[in-house]
Short mmCIF file of C-alpha atoms and ligand atoms in Angstrom, two decimals:
data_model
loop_
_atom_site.label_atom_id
_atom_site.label_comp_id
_atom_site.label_asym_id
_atom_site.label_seq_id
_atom_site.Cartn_x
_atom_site.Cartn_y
_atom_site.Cartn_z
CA UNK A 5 125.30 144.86 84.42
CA UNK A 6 126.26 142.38 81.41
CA UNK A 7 127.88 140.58 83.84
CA UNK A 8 125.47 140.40 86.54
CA UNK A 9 122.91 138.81 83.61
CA UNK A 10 125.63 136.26 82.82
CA UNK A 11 125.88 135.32 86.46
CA UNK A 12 122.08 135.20 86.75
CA UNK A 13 121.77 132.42 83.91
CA UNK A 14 124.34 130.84 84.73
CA UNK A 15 122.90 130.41 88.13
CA UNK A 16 120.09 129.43 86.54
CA UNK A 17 121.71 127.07 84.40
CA UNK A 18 123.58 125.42 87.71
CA UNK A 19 119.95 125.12 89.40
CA UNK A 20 118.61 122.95 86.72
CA UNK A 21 121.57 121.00 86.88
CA UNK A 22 120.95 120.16 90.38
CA UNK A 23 117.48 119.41 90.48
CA UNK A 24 118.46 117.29 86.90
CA UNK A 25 120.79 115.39 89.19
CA UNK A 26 118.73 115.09 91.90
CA UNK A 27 116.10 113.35 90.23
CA UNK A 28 118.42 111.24 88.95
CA UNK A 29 119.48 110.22 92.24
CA UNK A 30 115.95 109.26 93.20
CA UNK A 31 115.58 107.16 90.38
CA UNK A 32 114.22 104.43 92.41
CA UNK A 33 111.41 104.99 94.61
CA UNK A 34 109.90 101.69 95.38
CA UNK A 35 110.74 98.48 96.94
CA UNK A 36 108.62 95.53 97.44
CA UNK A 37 109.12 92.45 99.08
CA UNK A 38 107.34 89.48 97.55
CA UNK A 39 107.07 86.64 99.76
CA UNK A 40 108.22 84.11 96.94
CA UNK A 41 108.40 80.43 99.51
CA UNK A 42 108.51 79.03 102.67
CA UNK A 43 110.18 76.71 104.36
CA UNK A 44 111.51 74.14 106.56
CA UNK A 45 114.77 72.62 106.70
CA UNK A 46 115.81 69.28 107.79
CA UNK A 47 118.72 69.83 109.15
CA UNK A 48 120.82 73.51 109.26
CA UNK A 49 124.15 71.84 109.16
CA UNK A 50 123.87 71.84 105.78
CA UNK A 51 124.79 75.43 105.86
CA UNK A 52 127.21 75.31 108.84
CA UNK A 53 129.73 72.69 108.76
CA UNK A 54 129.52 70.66 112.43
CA UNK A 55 127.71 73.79 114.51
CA UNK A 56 123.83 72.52 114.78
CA UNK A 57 123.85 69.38 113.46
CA UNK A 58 120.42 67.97 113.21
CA UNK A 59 118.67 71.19 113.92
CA UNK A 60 115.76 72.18 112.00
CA UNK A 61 114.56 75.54 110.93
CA UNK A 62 112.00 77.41 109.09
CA UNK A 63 113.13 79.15 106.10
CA UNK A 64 112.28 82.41 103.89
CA UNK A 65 112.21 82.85 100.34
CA UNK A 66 112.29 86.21 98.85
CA UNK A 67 111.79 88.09 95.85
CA UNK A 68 112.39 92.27 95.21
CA UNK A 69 110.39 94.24 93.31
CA UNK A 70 111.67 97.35 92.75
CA UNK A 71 110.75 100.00 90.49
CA UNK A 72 113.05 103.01 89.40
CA UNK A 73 112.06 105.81 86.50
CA UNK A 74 113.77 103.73 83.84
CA UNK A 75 111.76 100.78 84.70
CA UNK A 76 110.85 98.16 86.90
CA UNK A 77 113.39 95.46 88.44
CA UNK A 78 112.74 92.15 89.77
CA UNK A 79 115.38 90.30 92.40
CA UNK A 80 115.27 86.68 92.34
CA UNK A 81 112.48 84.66 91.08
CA UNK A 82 111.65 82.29 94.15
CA UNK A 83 110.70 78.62 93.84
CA UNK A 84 108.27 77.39 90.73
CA UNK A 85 104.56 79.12 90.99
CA UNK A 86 103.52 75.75 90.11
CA UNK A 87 104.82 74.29 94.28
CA UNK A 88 101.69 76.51 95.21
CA UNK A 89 99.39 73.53 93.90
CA UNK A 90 100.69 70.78 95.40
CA UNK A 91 98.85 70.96 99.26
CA UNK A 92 101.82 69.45 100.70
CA UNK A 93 104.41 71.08 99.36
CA UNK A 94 107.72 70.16 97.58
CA UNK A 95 109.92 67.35 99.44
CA UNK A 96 113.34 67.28 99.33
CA UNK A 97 114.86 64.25 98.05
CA UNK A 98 117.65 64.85 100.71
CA UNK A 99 115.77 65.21 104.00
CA UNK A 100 118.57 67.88 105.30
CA UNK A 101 117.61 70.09 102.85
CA UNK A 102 114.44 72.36 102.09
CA UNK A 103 110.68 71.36 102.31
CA UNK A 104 109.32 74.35 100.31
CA UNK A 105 105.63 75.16 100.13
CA UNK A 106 104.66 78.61 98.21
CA UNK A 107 101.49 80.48 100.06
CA UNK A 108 101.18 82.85 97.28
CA UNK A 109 102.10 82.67 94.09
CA UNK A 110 104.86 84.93 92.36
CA UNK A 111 102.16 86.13 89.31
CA UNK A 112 99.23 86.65 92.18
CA UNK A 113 101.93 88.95 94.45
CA UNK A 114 102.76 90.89 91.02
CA UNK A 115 99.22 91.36 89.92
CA UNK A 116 98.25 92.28 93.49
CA UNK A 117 100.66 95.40 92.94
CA UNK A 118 99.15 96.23 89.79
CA UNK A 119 102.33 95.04 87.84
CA UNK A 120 102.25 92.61 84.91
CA UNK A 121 105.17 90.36 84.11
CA UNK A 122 106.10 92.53 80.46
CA UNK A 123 106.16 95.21 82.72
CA UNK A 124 109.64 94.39 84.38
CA UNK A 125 112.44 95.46 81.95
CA UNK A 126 115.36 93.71 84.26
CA UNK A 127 115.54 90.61 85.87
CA UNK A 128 118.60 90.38 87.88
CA UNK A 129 119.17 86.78 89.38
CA UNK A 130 121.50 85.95 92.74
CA UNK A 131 122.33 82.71 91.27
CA UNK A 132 120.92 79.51 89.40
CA UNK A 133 119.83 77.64 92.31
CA UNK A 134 116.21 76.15 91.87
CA UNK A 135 114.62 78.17 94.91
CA UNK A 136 115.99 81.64 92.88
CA UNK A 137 114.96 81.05 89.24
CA UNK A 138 111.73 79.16 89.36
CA UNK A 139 109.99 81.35 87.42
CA UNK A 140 111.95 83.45 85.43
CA UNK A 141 110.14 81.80 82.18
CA UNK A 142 107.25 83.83 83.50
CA UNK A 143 109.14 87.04 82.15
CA UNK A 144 110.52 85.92 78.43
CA UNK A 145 110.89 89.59 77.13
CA UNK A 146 112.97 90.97 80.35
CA UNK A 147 116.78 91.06 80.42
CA UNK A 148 118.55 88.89 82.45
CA UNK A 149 121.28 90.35 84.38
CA UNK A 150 123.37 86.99 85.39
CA UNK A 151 127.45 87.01 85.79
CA UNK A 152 129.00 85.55 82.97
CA UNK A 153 130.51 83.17 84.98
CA UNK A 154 126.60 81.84 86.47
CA UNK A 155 125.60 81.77 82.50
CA UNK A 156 128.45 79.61 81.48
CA UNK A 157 128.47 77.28 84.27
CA UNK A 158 128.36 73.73 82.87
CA UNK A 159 124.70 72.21 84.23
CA UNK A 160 124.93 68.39 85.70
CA UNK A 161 121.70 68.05 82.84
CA UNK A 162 123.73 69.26 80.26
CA UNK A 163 121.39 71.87 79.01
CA UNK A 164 122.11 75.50 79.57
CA UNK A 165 120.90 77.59 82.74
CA UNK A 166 118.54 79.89 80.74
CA UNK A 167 117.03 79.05 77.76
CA UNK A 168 119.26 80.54 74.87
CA UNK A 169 116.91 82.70 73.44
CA UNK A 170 116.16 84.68 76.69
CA UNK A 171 117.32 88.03 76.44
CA UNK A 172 120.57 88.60 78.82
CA UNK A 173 123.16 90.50 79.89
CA UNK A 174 126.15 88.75 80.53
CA UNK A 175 128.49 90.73 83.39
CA UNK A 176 131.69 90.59 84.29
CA UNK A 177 132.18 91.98 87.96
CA UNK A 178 129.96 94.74 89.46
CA UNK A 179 127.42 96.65 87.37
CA UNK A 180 125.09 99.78 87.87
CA UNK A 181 122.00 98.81 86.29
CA UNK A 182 120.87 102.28 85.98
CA UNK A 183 123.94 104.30 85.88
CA UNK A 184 123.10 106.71 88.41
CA UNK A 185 124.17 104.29 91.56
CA UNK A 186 121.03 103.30 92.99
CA UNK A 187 121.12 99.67 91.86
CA UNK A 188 124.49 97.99 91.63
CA UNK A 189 125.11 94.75 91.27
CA UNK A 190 127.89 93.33 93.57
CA UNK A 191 129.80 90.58 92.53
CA UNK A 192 130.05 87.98 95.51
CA UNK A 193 131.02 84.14 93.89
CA UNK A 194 131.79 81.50 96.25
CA UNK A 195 128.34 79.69 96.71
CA UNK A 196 128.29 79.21 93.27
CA UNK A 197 130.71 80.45 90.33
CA UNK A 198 128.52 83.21 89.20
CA UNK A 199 127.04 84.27 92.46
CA UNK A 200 126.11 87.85 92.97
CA UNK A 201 124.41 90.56 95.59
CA UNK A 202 122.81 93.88 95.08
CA UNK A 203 123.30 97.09 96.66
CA UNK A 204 120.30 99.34 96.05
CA UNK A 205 120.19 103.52 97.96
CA UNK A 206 116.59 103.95 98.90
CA UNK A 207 115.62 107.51 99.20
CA UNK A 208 114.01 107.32 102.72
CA UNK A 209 115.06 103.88 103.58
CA UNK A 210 118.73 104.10 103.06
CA UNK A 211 120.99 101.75 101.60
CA UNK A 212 120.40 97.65 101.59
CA UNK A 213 122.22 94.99 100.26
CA UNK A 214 120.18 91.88 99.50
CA UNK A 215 122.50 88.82 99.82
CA UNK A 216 121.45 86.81 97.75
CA UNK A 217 122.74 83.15 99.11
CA UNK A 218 126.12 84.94 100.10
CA UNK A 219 124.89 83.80 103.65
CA UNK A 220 122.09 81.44 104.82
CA UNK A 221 121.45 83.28 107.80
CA UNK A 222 122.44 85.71 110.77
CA UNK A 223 124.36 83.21 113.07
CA UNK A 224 126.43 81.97 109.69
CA UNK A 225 127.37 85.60 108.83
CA UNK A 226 128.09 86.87 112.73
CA UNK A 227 130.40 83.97 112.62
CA UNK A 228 131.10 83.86 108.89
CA UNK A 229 130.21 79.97 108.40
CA UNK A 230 130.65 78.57 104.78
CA UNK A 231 128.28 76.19 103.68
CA UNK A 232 129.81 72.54 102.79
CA UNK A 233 127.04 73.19 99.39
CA UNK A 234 129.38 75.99 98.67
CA UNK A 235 131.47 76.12 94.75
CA UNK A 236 134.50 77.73 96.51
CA UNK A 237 135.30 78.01 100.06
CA UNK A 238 137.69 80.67 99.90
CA UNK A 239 135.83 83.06 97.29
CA UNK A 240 132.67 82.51 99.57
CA UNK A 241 135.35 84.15 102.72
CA UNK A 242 136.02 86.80 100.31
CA UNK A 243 132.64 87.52 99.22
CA UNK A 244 131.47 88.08 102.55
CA UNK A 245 134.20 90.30 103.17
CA UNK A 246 133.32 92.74 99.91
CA UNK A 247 129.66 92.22 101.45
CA UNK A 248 130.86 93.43 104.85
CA UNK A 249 133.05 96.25 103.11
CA UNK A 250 129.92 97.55 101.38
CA UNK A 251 127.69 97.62 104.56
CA UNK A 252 130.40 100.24 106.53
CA UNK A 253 130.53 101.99 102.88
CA UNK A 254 126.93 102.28 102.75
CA UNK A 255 125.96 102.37 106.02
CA UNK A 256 123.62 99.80 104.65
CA UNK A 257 121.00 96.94 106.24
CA UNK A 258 121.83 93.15 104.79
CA UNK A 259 118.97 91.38 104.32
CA UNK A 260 119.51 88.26 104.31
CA UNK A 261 117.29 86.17 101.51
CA UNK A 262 116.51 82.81 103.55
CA UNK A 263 116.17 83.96 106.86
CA UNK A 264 112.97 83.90 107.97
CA UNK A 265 113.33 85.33 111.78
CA UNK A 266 114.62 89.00 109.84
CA UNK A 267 112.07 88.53 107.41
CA UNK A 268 109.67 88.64 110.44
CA UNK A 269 110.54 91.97 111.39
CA UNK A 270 110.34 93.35 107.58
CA UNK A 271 107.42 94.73 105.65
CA UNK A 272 106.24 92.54 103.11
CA UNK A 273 104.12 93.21 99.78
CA UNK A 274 101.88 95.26 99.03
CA UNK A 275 103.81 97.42 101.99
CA UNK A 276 106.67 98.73 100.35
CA UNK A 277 109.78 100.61 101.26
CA UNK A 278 110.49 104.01 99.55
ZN1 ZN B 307 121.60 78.80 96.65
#
């Protein structure tokens, strides 16, 4: 009889150590898709060496909002709020590369969600390329989650990527922002020193990796073209590789950041994924 009491709580105990680690494994339960610029490019080369010279191409600009029980998350940062003012967008001053015009501004898409800027606690950035960290000034008391190697990257201006004072988190490799595997960072330099991807295990929609500017677009990964923009040509291979490793892993989507024929076929803000 003792026993069968002992076996009782301790089936007990096992049952709330389930549904403990269940929850935990839900953590996140929202994902947004802000549409954070649009645009045209002159000339798609740019991205693959010789193959489509003097195409051009409208582009995609997105931003991930994602919230989880610790917190709320933000992907990327899109191009400047302030490129929403100007009526005929931003110009490139190389005519290959990206006219950008913003339809909506980053602070409008938040606001429309009922989220405020002190709201997000983590602010996890691809890379330090103008389109991805226009606005992450908008968000001074969120921690940055940028590879050390991004951080420390010596900047042409000579001033530092973030501003020093910004709270950050400096990796080193891959990193589970929440320590229960929903949201890992995925290391993936190449197109720039510090460059990384995210993984994140949606309850109902499954696993995704965002790319982050690991690849332009579709026809560069099928055929695993390396931008002539690109830091390192070799790391970039590799990166796509660890990318392509993850998806079989996974079983996981890529969405792919800039390309605007997938984004098409997505549902953007205030539709969400769960
Ligand atoms: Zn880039």
């Amino acid at each position: 009889m003792r026993l069968r009491i002992g076996s009782a709580a301790l089936l007990g105990l096992l049952m709330s150590v389930v549904s403990a680690l269940a929850q935990t494994n839900s953590g996140i339960d929202k994902l947004y898709i802000l549409n954070c610029g649009e645009g045209v490019a002159g000339d798609i080369s740019r991205w693959s060496p010789g193959v489509d010279v003097g195409k051009s191409m409208p582009m995609a600009e997105n931003c991930y909002l994602m919230h989880h029980a610790q917190g709320w998350l933000l992907w990327d940062t899109g191009i400047t709020d302030a490129i929403a003012a100007l009526p005929n967008g931003q110009a490139p001053s190389d005519p290959r590369a990206i006219h950008w015009y913003r339809p909506k501004t980053l602070a409008a898409e938040l606001h429309a969600v009922g989220v405020k800027p002190s709201d997000v606690k983590y602010l996890a950035i691809s890379h330090t390329h103008p389109d991805h960290i226009g606005n992450v000034e908008m968000f001074p008391e969120a921690t940055l989650l940028v590879q050390k190697a991004e951080y420390e990257w010596p900047n042409p201006l000579g001033v530092g990527r973030f501003k020093p004072e910004h709270p950050v988190k400096k990796l080193e490799g891959d990193y589970d922002v929440f320590g229960d595997g929903t949201v890992t960072i995925i290391s993936t330099p190449g197109h720039t020193p510090g460059h990384q991807s995210l993984l994140v295990k949606l309850p109902k929609a499954g696993a995704v990796v965002l790319s982050g500017d690991a690849v332009h677009f579709k026809s560069n990964w099928d055929n695993r073209r390396v931008p002539s923009i690109n830091a390192d040509k070799e790391q970039t291979v590799t990166s796509m590789q660890r990318i392509a490793d993850a998806l079989a892993k996974e079983k996981a989507q890529l969405w792919i950041n800039h390309d605007k024929a997938q984004r098409d076929t997505l549902k953007m803000s205030p539709d969400f994924y769960e």
